PDB file of C-alpha atoms in Angstrom:
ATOM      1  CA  UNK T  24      -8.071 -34.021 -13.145  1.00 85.00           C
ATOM      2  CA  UNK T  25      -5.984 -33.815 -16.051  1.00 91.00           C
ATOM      3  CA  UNK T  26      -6.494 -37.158 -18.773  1.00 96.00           C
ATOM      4  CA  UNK T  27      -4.103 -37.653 -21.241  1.00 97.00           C
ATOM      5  CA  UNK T  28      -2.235 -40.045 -23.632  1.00 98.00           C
ATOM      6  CA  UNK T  29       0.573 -41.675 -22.927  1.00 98.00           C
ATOM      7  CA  UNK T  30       2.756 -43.166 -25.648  1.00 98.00           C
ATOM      8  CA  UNK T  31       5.410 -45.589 -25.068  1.00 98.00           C
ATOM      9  CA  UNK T  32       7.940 -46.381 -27.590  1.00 97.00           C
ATOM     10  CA  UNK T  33      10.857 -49.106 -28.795  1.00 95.00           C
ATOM     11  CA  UNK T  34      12.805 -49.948 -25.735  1.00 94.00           C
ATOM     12  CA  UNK T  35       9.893 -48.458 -23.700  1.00 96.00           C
ATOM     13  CA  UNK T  36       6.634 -49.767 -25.718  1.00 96.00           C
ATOM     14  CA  UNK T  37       8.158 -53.541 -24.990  1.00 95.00           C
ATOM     15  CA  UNK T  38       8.836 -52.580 -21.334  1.00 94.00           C
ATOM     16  CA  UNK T  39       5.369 -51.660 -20.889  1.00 96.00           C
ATOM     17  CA  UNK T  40       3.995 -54.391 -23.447  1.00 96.00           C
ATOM     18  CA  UNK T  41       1.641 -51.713 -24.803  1.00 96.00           C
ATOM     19  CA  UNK T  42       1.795 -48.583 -27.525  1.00 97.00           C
ATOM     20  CA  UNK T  43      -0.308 -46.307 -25.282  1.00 98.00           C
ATOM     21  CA  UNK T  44      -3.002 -45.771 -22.785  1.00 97.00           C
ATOM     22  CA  UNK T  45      -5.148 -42.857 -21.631  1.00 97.00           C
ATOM     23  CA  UNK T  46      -4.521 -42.109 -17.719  1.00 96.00           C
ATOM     24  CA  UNK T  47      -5.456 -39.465 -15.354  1.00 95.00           C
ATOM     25  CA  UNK T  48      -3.091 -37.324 -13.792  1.00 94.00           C
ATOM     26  CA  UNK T  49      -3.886 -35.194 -10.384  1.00 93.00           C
ATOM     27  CA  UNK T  50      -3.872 -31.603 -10.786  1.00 92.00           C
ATOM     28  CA  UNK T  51      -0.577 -29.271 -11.318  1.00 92.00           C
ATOM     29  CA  UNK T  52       2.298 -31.608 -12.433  1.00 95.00           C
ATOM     30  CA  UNK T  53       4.815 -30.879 -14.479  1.00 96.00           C
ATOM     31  CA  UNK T  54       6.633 -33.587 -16.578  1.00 96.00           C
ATOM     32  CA  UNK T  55       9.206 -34.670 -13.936  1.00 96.00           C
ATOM     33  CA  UNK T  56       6.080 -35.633 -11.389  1.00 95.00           C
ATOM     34  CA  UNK T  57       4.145 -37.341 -14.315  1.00 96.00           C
ATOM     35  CA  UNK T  58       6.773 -39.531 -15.570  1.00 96.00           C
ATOM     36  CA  UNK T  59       7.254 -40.711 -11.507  1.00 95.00           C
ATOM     37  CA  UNK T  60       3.254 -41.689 -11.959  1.00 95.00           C
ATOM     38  CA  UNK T  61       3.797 -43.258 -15.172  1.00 96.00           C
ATOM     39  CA  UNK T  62       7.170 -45.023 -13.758  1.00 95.00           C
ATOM     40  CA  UNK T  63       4.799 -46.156 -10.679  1.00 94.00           C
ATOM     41  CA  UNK T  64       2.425 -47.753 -13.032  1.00 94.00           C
ATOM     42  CA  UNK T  65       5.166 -49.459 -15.160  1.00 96.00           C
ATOM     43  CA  UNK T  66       8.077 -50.524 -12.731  1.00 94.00           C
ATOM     44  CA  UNK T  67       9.760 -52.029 -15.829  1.00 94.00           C
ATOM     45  CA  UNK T  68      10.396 -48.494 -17.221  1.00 95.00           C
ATOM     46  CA  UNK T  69      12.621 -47.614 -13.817  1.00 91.00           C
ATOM     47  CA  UNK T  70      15.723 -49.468 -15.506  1.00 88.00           C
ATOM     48  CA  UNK T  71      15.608 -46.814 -19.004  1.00 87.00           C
ATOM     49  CA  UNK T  72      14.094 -44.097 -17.476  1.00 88.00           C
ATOM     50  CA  UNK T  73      17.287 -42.400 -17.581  1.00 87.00           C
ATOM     51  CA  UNK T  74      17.656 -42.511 -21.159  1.00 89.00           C
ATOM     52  CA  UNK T  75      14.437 -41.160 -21.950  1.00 93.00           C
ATOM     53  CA  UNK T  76      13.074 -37.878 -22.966  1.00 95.00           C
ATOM     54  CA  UNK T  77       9.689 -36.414 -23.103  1.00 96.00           C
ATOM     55  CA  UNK T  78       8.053 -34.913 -25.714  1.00 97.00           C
ATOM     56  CA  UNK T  79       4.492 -33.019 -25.298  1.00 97.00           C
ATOM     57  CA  UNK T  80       2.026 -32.646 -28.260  1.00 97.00           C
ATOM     58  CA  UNK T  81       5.131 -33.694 -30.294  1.00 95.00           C
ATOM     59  CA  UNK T  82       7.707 -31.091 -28.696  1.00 94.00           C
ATOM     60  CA  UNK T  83      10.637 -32.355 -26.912  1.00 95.00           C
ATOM     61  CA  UNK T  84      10.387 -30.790 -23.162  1.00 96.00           C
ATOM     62  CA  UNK T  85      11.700 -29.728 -19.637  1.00 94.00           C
ATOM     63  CA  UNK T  86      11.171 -31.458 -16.849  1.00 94.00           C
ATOM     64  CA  UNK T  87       9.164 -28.514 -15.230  1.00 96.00           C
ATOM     65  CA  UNK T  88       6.716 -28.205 -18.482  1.00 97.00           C
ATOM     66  CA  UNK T  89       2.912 -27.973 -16.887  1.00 96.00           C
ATOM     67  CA  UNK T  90       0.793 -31.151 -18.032  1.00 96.00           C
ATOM     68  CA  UNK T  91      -2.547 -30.123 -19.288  1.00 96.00           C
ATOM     69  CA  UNK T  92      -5.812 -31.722 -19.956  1.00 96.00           C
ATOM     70  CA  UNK T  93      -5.373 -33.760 -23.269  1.00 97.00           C
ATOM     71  CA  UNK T  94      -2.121 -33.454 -24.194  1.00 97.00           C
ATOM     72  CA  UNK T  95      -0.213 -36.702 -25.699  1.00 97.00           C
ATOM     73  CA  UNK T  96       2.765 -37.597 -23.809  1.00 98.00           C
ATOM     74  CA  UNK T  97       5.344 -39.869 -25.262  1.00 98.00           C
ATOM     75  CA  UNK T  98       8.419 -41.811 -23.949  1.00 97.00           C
ATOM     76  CA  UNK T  99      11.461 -41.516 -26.374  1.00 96.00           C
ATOM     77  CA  UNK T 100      14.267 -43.810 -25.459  1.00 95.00           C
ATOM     78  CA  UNK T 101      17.875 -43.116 -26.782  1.00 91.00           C
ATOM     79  CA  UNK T 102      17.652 -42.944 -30.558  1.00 87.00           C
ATOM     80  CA  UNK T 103      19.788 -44.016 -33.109  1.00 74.00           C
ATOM     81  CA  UNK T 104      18.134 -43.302 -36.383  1.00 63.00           C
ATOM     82  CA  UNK T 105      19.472 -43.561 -39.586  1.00 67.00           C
TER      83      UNK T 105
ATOM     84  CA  UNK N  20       2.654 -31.723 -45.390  1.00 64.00           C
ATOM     85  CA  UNK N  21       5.638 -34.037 -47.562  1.00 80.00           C
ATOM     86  CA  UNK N  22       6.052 -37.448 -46.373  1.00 87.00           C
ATOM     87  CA  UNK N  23       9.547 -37.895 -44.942  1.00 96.00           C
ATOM     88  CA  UNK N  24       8.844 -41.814 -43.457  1.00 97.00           C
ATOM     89  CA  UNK N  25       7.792 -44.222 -45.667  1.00 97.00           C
ATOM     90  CA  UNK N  26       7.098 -47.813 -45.445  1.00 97.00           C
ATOM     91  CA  UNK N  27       8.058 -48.814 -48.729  1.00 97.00           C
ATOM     92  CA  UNK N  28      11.940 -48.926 -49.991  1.00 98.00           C
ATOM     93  CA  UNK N  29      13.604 -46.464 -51.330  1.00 98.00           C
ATOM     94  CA  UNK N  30      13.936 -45.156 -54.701  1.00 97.00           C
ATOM     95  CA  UNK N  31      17.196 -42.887 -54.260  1.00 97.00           C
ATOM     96  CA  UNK N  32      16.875 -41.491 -58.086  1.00 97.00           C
ATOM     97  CA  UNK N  33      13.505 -40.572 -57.103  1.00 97.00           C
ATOM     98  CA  UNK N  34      15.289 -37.753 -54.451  1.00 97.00           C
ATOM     99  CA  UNK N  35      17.504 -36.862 -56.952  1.00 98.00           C
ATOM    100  CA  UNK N  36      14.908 -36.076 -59.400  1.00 98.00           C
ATOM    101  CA  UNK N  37      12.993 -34.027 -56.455  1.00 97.00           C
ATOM    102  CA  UNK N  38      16.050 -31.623 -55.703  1.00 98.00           C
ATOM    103  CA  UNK N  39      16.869 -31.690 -59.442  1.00 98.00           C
ATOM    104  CA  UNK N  40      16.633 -27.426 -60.155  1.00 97.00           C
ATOM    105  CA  UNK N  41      18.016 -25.466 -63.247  1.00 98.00           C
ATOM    106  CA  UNK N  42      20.116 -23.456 -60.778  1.00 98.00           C
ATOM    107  CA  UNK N  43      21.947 -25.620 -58.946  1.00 98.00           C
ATOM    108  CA  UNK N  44      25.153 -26.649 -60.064  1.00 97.00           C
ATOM    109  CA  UNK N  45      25.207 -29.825 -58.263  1.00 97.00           C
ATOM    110  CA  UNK N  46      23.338 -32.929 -56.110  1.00 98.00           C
ATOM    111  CA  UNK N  47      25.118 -34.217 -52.727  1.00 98.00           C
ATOM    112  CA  UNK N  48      23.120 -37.772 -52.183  1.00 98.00           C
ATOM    113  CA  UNK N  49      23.478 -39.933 -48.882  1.00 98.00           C
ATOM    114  CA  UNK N  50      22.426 -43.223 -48.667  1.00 98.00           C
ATOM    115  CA  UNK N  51      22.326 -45.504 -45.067  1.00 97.00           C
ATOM    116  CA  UNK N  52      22.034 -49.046 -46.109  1.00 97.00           C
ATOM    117  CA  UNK N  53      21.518 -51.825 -43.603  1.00 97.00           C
ATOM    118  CA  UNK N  54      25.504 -53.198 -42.778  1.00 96.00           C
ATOM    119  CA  UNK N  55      26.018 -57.082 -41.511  1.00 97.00           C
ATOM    120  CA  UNK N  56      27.808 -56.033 -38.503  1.00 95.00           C
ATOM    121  CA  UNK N  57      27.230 -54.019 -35.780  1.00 93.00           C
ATOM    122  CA  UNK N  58      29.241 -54.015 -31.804  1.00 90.00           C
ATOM    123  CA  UNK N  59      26.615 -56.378 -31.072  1.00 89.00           C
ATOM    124  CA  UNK N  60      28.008 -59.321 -33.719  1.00 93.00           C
ATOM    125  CA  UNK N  61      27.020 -60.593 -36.902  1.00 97.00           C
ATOM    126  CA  UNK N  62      23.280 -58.785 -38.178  1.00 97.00           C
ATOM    127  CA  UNK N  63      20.931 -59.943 -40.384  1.00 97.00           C
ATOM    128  CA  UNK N  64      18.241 -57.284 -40.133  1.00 98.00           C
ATOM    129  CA  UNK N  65      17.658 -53.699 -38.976  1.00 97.00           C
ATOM    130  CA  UNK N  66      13.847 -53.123 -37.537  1.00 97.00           C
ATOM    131  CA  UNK N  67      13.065 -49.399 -37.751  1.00 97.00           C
ATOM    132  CA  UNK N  68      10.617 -47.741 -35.668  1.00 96.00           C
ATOM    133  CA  UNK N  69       9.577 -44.165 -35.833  1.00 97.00           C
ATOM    134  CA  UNK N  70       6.932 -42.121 -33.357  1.00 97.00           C
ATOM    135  CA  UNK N  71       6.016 -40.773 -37.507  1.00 97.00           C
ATOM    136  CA  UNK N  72       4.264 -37.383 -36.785  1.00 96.00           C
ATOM    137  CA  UNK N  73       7.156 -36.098 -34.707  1.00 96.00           C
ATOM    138  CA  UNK N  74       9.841 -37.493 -36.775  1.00 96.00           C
ATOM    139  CA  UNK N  75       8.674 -35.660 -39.894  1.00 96.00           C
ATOM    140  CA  UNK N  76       7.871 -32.414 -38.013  1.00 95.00           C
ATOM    141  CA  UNK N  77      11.463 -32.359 -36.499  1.00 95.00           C
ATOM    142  CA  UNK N  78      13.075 -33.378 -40.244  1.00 96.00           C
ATOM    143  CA  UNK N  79      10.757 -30.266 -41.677  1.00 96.00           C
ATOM    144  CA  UNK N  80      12.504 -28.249 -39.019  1.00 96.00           C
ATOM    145  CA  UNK N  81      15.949 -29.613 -39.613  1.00 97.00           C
ATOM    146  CA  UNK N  82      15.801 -29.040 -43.451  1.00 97.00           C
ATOM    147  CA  UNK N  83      14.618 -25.162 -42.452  1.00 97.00           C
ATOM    148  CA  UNK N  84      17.497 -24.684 -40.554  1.00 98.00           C
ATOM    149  CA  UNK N  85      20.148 -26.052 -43.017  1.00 98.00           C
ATOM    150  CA  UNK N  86      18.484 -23.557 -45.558  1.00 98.00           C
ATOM    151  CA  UNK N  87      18.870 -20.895 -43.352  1.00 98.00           C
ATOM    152  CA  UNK N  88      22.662 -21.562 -43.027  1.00 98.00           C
ATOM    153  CA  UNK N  89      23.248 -22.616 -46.772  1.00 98.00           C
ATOM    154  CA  UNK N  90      22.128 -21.078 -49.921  1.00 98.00           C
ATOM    155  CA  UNK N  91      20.291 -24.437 -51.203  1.00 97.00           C
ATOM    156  CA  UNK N  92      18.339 -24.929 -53.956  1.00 98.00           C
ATOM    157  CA  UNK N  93      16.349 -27.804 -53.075  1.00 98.00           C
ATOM    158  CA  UNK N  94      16.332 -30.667 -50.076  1.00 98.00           C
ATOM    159  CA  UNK N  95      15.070 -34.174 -50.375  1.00 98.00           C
ATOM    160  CA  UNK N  96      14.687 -36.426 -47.231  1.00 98.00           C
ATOM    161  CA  UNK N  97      13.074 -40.001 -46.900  1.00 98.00           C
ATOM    162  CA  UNK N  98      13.708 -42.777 -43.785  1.00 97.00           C
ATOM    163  CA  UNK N  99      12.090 -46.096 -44.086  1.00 98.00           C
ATOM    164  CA  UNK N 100      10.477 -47.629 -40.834  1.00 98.00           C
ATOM    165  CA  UNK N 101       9.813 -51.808 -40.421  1.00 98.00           C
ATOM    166  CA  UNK N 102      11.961 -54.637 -41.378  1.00 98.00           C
ATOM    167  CA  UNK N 103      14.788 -54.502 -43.537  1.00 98.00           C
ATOM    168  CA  UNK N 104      17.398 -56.497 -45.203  1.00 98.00           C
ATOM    169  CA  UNK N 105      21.389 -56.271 -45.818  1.00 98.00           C
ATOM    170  CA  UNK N 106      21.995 -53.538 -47.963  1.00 98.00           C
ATOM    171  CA  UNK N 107      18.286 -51.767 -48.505  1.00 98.00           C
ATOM    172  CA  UNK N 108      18.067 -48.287 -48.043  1.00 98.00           C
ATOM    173  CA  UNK N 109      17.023 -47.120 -45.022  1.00 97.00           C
ATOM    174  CA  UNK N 110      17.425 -43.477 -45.026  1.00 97.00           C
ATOM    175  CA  UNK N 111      18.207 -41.100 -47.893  1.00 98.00           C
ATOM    176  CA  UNK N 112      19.016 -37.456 -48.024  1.00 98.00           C
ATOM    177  CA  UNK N 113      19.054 -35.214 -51.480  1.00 98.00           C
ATOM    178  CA  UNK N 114      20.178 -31.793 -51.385  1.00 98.00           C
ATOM    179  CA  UNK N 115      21.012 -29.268 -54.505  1.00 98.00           C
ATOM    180  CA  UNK N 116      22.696 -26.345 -54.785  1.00 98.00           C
ATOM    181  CA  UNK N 117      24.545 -23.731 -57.162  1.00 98.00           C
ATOM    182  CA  UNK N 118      27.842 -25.161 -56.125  1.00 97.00           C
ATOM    183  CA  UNK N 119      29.018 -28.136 -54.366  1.00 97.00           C
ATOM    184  CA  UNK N 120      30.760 -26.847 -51.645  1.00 97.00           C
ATOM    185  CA  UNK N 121      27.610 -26.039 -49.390  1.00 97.00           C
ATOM    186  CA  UNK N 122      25.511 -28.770 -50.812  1.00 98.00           C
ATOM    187  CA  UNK N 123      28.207 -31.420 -49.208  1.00 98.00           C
ATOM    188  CA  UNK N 124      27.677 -29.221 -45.764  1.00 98.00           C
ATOM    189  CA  UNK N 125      24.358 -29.219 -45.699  1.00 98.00           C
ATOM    190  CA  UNK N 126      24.173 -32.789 -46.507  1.00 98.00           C
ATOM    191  CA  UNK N 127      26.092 -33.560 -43.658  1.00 98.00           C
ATOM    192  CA  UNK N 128      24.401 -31.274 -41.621  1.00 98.00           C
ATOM    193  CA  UNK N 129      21.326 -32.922 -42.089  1.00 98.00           C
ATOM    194  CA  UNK N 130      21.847 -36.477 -41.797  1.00 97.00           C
ATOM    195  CA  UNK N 131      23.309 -35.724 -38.460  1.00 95.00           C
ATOM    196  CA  UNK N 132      21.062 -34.057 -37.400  1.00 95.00           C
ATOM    197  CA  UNK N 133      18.389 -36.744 -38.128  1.00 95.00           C
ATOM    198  CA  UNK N 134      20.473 -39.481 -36.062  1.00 93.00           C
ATOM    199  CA  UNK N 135      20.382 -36.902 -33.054  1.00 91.00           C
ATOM    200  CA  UNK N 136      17.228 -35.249 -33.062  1.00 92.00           C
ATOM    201  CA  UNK N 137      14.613 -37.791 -34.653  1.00 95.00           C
ATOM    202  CA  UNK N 138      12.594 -39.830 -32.378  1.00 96.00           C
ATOM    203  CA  UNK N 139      13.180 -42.609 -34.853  1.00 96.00           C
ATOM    204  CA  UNK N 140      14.373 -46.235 -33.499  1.00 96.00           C
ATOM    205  CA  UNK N 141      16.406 -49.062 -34.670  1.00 95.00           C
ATOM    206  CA  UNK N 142      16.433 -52.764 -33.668  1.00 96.00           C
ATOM    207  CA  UNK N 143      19.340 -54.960 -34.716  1.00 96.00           C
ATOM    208  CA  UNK N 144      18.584 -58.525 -35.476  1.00 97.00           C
ATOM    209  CA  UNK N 145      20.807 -60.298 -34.969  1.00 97.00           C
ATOM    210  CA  UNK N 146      22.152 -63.796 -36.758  1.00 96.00           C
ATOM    211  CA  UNK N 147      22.069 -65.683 -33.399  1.00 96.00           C
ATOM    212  CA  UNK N 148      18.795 -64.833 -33.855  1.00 95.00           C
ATOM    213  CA  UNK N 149      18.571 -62.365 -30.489  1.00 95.00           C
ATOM    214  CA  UNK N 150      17.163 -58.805 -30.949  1.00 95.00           C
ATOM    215  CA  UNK N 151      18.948 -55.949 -29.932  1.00 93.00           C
ATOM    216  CA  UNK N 152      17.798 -52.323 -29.482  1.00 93.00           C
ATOM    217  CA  UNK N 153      20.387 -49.731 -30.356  1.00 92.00           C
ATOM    218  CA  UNK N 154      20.715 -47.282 -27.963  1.00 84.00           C
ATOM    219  CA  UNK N 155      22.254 -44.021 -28.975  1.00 83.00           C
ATOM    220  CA  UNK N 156      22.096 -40.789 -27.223  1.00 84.00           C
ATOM    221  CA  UNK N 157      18.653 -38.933 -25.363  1.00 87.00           C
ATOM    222  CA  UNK N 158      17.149 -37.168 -28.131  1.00 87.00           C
ATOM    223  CA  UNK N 159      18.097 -34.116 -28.282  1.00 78.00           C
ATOM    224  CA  UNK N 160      15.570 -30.826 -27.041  1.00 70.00           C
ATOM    225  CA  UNK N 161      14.655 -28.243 -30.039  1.00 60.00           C
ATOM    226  CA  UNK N 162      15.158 -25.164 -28.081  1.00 47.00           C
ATOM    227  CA  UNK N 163      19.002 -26.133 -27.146  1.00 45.00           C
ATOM    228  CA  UNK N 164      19.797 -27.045 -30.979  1.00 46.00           C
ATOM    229  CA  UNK N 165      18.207 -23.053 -31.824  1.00 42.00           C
ATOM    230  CA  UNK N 166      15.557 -24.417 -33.674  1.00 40.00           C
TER     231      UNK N 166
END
């Protein structure tokens, strides 16, 4: 069973109420299906979930990138840098 | 790897010192500075959050690119993340190059790029005293923006 790290941030760090946690995943899912389980866990996260991308290991991704075991996940809302 | 977030403000002249090359002909700075409006109202305050080992990875990549499509000399970039006032620096980009033409480009090049690709946040406070995240547009995915 895939663990890995989940990192929330701005909009969806005070959503959550926490900068990350470490969760287990079930075998075989690809980003779409983990951000559902991570959605599940958070139901405060349904509301921006539109506006948010993934990035694995620090790479912006698909939604049919394979999770593996130890990679860092991380919610990026809508940014608006500079 | 060179530090392209920083928590401390600013020092614009130090970029310009950084890009500073016998061979270029010229220095295209931009500064951001905090502004006391915003659609939301009246702002005191810009917070400024950044996910800090992506952010600089995707700014490293950013500058590559802009060298790859300009002949530049050198290329300077700093944001600031945390709480800042009216007017302070929050992001500053130095590039040099023989002439000015291409230095202005990729100037422009890369400061847009930064407010599209950069997981890098802002939070407007506000003078009513609410908080207000900005929200711009999904970040944007490397492999569609070639890099």
């Amino acid at each position: 069973m895939p663990k890995i790290k989940v990192l929330y941030w701005a909009q969806a760090k005070e959503a959550v109420g926490k900068r990350s946690e470490i969760i287990n995943l079930p075998d075989g899912l690809n980003v779409a299906n983990a951000v559902d389980a991570i959605v599940k866990r958070h139901s405060e996260l349904g509301r921006i979930k539109k506006q948010i991308r993934i990035a694995v290991n620090k790479e912006v991704v698909d939604d049919d990138h394979k999770i593996r075991d130890g990679d860092e996940l991380a919610l990026l809302p809508a940014v608006a840098g500079g | 790897m060179i530090r392209r977030i920083t928590r401390r403000p600013i020092d614009a002249g130090r970029l310009i010192r950084k890009v500073t090359d016998k061979s270029a002909g010229g220095i295209v700075l931009f500064v951001g500075t905090v502004r006391n409006t915003s659609e939301a109202g009246e702002v005191k305050g810009i917070f400024y959050e950044a996910y800090k080992e992506m952010a600089e990875k995707r700014i490293e990549q950013i500058e590559e690119e802009a060298k790859k499509n300009w002949p530049i000399k050198k290329i300077a970039v700093l944001h600031r993340v945390g709480k800042l006032k009216l007017s302070e620096i929050s992001v500053a980009v130095a590039v040099s190059s023989a002439h000015r033409k291409e230095a202005f480009e990729a100037c422009r090049f890369i400061i847009d790029r930064i407010k599209q690709d950069a997981p890098i946040w802002k939070k407007e406070l506000l003078k009513t005293g609410t908080e207000k995240w900005v929200e711009g547009l999904p970040i944007s995915n490397a492999a569609s923006t070639g890099t």
